[in-house]
XYZ file of C-alpha atoms in Angstrom:
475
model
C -0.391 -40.563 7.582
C 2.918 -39.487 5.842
C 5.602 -40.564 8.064
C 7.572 -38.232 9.550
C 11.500 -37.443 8.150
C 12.495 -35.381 11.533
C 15.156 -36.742 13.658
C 14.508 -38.062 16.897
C 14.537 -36.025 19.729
C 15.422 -38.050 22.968
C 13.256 -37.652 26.359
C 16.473 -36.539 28.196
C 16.897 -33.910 25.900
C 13.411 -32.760 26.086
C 12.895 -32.369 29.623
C 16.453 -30.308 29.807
C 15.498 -28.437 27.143
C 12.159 -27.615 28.344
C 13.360 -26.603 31.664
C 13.309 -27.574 35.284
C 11.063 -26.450 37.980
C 9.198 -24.390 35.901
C -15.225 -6.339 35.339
C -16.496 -3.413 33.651
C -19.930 -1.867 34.719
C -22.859 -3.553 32.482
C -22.665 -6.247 30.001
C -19.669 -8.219 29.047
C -18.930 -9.918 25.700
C -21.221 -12.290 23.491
C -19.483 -15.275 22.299
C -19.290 -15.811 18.650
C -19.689 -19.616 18.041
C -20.698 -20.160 13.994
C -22.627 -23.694 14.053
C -21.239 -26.444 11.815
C -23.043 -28.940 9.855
C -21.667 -32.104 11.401
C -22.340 -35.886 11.412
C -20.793 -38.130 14.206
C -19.573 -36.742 17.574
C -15.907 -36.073 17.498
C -13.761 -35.806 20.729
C -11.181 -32.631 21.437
C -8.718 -32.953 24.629
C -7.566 -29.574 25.797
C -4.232 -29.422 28.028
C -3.113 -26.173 29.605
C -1.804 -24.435 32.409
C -3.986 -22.734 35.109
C -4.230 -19.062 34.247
C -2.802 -16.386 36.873
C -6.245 -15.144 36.436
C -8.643 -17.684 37.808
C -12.129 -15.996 36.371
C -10.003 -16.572 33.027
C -10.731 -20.402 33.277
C -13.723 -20.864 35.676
C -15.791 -18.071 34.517
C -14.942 -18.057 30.857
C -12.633 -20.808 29.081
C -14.364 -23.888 30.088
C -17.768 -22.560 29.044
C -16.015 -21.288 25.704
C -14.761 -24.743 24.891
C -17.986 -26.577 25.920
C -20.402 -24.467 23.834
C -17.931 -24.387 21.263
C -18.250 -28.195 20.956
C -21.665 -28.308 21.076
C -22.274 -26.370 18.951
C -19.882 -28.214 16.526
C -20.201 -31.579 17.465
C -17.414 -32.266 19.409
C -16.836 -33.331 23.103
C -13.922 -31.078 24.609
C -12.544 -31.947 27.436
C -10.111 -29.147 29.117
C -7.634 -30.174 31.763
C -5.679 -27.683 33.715
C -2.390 -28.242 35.484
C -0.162 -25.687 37.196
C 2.185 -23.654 35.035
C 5.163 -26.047 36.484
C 3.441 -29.405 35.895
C 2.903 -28.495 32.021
C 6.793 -29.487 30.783
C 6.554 -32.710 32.957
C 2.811 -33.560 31.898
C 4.067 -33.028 28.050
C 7.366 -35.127 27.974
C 4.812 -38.012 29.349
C 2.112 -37.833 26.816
C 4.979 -37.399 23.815
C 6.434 -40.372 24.913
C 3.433 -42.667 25.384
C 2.047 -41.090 21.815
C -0.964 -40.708 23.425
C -2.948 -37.905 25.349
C -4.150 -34.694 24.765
C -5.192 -33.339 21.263
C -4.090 -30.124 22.379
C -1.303 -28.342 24.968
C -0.959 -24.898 25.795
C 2.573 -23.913 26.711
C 4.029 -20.494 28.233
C 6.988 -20.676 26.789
C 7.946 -21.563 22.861
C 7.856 -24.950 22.432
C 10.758 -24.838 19.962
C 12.216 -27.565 20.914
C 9.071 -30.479 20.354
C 9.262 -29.536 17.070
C 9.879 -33.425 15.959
C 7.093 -34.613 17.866
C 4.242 -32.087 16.805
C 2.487 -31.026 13.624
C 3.332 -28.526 11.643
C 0.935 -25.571 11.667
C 1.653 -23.997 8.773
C -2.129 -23.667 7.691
C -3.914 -22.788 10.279
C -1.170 -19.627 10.829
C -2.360 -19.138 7.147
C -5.478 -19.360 7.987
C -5.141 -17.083 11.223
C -3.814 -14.320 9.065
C -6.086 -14.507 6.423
C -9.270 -14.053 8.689
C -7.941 -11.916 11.635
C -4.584 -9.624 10.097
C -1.102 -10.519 9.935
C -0.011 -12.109 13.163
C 2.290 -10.000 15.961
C 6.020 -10.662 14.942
C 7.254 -11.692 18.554
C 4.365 -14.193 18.264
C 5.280 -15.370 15.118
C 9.058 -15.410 16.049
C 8.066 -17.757 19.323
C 6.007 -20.342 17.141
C 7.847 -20.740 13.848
C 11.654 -21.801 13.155
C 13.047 -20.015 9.959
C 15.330 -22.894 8.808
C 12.644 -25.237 8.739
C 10.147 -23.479 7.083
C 7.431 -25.191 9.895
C 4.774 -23.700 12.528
C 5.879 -25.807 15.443
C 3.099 -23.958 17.630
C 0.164 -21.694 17.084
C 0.363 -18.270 19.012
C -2.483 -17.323 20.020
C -1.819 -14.573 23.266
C 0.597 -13.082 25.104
C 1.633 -11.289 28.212
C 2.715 -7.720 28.367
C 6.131 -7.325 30.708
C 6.120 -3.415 31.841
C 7.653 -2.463 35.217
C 5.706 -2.634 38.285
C 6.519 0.158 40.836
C 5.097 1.994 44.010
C 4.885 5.177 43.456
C 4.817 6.418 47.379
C 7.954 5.381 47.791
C 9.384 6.544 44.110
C 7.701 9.945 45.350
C 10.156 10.380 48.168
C 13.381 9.713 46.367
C 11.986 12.307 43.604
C 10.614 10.283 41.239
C 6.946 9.944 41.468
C 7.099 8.491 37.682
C 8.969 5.965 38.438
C 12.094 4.770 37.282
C 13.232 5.522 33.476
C 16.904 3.873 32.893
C 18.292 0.543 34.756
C 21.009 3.068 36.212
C 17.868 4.404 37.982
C 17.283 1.443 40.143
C 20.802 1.962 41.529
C 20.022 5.460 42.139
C 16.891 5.394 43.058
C 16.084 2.478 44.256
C 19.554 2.187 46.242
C 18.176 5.182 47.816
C 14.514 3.659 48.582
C 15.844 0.287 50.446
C 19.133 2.641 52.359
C 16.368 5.258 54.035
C 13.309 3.418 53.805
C 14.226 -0.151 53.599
C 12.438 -1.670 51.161
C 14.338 -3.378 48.163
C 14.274 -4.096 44.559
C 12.335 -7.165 43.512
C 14.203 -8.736 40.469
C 15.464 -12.081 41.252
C 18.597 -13.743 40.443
C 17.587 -17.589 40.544
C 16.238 -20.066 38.051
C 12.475 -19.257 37.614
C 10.892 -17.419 34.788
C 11.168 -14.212 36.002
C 14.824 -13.926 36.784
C 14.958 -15.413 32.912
C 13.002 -12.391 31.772
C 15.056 -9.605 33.370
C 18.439 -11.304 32.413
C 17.005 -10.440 29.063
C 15.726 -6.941 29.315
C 18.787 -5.734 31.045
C 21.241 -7.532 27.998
C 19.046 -6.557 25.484
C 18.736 -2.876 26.869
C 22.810 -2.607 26.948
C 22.420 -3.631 23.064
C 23.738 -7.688 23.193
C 21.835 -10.791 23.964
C 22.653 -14.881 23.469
C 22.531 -14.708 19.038
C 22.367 -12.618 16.675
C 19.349 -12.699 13.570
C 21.442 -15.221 12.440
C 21.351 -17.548 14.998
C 25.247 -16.883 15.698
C 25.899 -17.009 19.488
C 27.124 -13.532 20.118
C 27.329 -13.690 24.094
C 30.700 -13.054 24.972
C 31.226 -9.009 24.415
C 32.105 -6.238 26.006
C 28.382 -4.880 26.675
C 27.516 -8.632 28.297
C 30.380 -8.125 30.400
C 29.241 -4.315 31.084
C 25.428 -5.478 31.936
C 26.519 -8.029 34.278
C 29.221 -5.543 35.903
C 25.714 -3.415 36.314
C 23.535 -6.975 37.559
C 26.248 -7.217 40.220
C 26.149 -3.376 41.524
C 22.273 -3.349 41.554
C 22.358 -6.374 43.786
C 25.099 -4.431 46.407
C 22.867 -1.350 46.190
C 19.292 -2.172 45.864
C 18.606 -5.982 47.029
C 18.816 -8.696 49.663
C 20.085 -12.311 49.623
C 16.246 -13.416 49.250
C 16.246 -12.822 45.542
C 18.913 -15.785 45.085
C 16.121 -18.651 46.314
C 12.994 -16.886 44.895
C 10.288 -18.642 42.954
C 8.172 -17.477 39.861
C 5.346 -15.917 42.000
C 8.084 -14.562 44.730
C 8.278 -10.925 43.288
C 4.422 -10.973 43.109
C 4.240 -11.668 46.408
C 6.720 -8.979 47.819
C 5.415 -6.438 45.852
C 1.685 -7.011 47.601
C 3.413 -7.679 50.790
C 4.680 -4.179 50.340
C 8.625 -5.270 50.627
C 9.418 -4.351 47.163
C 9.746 -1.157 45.122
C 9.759 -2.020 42.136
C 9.534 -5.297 39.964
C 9.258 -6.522 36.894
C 6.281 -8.420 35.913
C 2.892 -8.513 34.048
C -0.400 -6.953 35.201
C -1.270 -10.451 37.272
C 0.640 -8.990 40.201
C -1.480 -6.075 40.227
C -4.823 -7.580 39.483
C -3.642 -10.049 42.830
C -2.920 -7.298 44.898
C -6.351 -5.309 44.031
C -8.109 -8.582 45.762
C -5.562 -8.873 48.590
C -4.300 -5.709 49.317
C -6.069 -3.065 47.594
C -4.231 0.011 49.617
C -1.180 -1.544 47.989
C -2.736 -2.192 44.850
C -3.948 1.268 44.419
C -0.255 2.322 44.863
C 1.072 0.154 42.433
C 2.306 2.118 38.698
C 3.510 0.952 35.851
C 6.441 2.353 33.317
C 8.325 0.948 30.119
C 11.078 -0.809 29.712
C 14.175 1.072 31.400
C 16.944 2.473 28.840
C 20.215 1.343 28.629
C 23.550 3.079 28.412
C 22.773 3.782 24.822
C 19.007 4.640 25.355
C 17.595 1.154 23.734
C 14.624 -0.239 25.783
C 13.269 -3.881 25.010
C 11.185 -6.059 27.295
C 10.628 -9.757 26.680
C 7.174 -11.005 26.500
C 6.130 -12.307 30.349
C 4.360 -14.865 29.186
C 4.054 -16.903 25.403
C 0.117 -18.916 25.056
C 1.560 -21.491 22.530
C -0.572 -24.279 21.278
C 1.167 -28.049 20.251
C -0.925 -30.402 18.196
C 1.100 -33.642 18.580
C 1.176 -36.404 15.797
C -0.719 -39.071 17.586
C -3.424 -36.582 17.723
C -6.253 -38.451 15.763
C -8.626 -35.287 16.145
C -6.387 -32.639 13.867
C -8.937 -30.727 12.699
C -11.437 -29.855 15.570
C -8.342 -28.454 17.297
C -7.110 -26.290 14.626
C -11.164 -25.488 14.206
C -11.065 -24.742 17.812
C -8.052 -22.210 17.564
C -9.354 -20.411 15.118
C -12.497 -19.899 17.204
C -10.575 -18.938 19.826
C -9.015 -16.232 17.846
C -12.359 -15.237 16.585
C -12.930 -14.420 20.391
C -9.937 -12.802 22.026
C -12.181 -9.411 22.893
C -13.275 -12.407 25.866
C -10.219 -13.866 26.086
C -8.660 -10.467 26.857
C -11.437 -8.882 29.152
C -12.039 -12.169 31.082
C -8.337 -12.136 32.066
C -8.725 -8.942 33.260
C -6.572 -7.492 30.483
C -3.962 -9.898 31.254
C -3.981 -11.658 27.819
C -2.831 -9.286 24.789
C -4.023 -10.553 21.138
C -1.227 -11.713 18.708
C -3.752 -11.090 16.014
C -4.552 -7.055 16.412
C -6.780 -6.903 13.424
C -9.305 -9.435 14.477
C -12.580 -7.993 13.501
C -15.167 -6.889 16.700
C -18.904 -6.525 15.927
C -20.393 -3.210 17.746
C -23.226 -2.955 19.519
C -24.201 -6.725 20.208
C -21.375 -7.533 22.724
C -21.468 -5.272 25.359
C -19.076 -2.700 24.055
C -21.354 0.696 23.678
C -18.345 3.216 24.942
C -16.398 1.869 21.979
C -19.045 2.517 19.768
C -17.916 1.343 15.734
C -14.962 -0.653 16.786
C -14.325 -2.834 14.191
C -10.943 -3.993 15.132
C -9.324 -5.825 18.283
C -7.208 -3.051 18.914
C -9.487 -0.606 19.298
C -11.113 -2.191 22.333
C -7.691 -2.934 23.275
C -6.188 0.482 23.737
C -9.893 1.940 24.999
C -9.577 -0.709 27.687
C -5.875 0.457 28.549
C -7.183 3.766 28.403
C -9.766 3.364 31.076
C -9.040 0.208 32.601
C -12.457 -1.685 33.830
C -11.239 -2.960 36.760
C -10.014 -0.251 38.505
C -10.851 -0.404 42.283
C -13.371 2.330 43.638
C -11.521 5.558 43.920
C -7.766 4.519 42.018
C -6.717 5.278 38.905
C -8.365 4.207 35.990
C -4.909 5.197 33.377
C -2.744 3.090 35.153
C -2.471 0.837 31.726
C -1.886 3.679 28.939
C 1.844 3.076 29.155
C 1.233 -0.650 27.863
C -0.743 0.282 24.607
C 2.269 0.538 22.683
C 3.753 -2.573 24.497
C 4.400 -4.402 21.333
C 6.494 -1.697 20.421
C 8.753 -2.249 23.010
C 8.509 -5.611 23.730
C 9.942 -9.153 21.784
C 10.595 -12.578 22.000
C 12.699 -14.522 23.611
C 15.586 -15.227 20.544
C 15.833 -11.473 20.151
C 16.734 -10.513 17.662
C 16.740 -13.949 15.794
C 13.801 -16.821 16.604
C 12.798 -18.879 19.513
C 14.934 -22.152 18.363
C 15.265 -24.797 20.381
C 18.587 -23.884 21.446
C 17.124 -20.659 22.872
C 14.940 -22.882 24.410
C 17.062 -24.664 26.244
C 19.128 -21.852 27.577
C 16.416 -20.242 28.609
C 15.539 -23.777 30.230
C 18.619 -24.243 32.058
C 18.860 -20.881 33.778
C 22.187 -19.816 31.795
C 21.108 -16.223 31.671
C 20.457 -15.513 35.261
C 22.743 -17.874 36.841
C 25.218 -15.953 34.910
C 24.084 -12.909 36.860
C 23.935 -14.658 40.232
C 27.399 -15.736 39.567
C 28.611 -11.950 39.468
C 26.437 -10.808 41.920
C 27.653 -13.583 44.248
C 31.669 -12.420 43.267
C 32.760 -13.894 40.230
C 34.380 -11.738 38.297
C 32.102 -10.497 35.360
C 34.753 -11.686 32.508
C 34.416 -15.180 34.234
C 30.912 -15.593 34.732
C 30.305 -14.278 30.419
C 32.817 -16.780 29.369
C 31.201 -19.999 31.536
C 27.998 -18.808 30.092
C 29.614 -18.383 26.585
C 30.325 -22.033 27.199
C 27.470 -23.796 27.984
C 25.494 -21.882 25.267
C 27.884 -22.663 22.226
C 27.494 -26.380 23.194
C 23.770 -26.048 23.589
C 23.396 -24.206 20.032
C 26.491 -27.143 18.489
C 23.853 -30.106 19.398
C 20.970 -28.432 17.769
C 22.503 -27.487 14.760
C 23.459 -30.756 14.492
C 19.734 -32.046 14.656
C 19.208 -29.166 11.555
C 16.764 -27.012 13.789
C 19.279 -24.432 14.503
C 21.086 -21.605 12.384
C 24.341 -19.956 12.052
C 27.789 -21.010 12.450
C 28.969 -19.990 15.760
């Protein structure tokens, strides 16, 4: 094996860096598993994080992976941890150089980038066989100045508003909010007469993360530029946490400080929220809990800005590691490429919750259970017929909920916006910077204040990796 030139990356800085505390009627889908001449059994060890969508694992991943390797000659193994065990479970097997042959994170794994393979060819690979990859996927799995693939991007989730109409209805706005002015508005409006808030949190989980992002990237700033050139301290930064600090007066409670990542979820099915921001999982939860709520539930696009611009972040990243004391290198990149080969299952068994970031992948007709999109021959056109008419709609609700989220990669991006997902993004987005910077204004710090601690912490976060040679620009 050719030994590796990176520089070390210590365990400390890992686990910072990584972060803390983190069906239609009639047939479904026909796996497409192409038998390989093989000689000896290999082994394939599968680590990833339990899906917001259980039927995702129980009733369709495991049996993927197992008839995938026998049919290949390969015994897979698939482990699955919560979502906040997977940076903890990682940092272990990296430093013993030993465990799983695979690991699927949610976030980009920019920062393990001296302790995994480059995937280079299998992206390659990827594109070749299924169309050129999504750029937001492409811009959370490979870093620019290195020229390497530090992940393979399989997925992602789509991050639209969540909102109940009823209560948007009687403020005059049965649509639902359109700019983040609205939510003041609006919303202020919604908790003053009806009291029920906003649900956006302003603590250090992955949703608070998210909508620090969409609301900076909506007032036109953000951490970096495409360069890589930390840009954070502006006058729009200091104008979009101004705004942060009004919506919380107007349109919140104290609650959102402590909340965790399924928190919003949970209000919004509880009925004490209206409006949040989050993907489709909240909605498929509340169709099994609380289907009156569920069947109230809408969804729009990402709000506009002062300036009109409108950009979500991706909810969730599915990122695949293959680290170097992997001795079974190519079943896994066999078995990604399978997986690829498959996303029309990976996408309808989690209930539309996974979006493809290869949209060309090519579907058979007729032989998997798709007759109403009779001659698909791409991914995307089951994907925007399924968004169309969603399957799982409830008896007597909507089926057109989704339409607003088959343009979603139009709208939405990665988390580096505009530049990549380095490992200094990484670890910002690790160490809460972005909404702790909010909470900080919304608690009373003065705007001005709470940009330039921010600024602070983030030039020294972006100084370290450059000088590691993973990172970009000069400021």
């Amino acid at each position: 094996m050719k030994k590796s030139t990176d520089r070390a990356i210590s365990r400390r800085d890992f686990i910072k860096t990584a972060g803390a505390g983190v069906l239609a009627a009639g047939l479904g889908p026909t796996i497409i598993i192409p038998r390989q001449a093989h000689a000896a059994q290999k082994t394939l060890k599968i680590l990833q994080w339990a899906h917001f969508v259980p039927n995702y694992d129980k009733k369709w991943f495991n049996d993927f992976a197992k008839q995938w390797g026998e049919a290949n000659g390969v015994k897979v193994t698939v482990d699955h941890v919560h979502i906040s065990q997977v940076v903890a479970r990682t940092s272990a097997e990296l430093a013993a150089r030993g465990g799983h042959d695979l690991i699927e994170w949610f976030v980009p794994p920019a920062q393990l980038e001296p302790s995994v393979l480059d995937l280079t060819d299998v992206n390659q690979e990827a594109e070749r066989r299924f169309g050129k990859q999504l750029d937001l996927a492409k811009r959370s799995s490979y870093n620019p100045n290195t020229k390497k693939y530090y992940g393979f991007c399989h997925g992602w989730a789509i991050d639209p508003g969540d909102y109940r109409k009823s209560l948007w209805a009687k403020v005059g706005k049965p649509q639902g909010p359109e700019t983040w002015e609205d939510l003041i508005t609006y919303g202020g409006e919604i908790k003053a007469k009806h009291g029920v808030q906003l649900g956006i949190g302003l603590s250090q989980e992955i949703d608070s993360n998210m909508a620090a992002r969409a609301l900076l990237w909506s007032y036109d700033t953000g951490v970096q530029d495409k360069n890589e050139n930390v840009i954070i301290n502006n006058e729009r930064t200091i104008k979009a946490v101004e705004f942060m600090a009004r919506l919380y007066k107007a349109s919140m409670t104290p609650e959102v400080f402590a909340w965790g990542a399924a928190s919003n979820n949970r209000a919004l099915i509880a009925g004490k929220a209206s409006y949040i921001l989050n993907s489709i999982s909240a909605y498929r939860s509340g169709q099994k809990k609380k289907p009156e709520i569920a069947k109230d539930v809408f969804f729009v696009p990402p709000l506009a800005g002062p300036r009109g611009t409108r950009w979500a972040s991706e909810h969730v990243i599915f990122n695949y590691i293959i680290p170097k004391y992997s001795k079974n290198v190519d079943p896994a990149k066999e078995f990604l490429l399978a997986l690829v080969e498959n996303y029309d299952q990976a996408m309808y068994n989690s209930e539309l919750y996974n979006s493809p970031a290869f949209f060309d992948t090519p579907v058979p007709s007729g032989d998997r259970g798709y007759a109403r999109v009779r001659g698909a021959k791409k991914l995307r056109d089951l994907h925007n017929t399924w968004f169309d008419k969603d399957p799982f709609a409830l008896a007597g609700e909507a089926t057109d909920k989704l339409k607003v989220l088959k343009e979603a990669e139009k709208w939405s991006t990665a988390v580096g916006h505009p530049g990549p997902s380095s490992p200094a993004i990484g670890e910002v987005f690790g160490t809460f910077v972005l909404p702790n910077m909010m909470a900080n204004a919304a608690r009373g710090m003065k705007p001005k204040l709470a940009v330039a601690q921010a600024e602070t912490l983030i030039k020294a976060i972006f100084k370290k990796w450059r000088r590691k040679g993973l990172v970009g620009g000069t400021m």
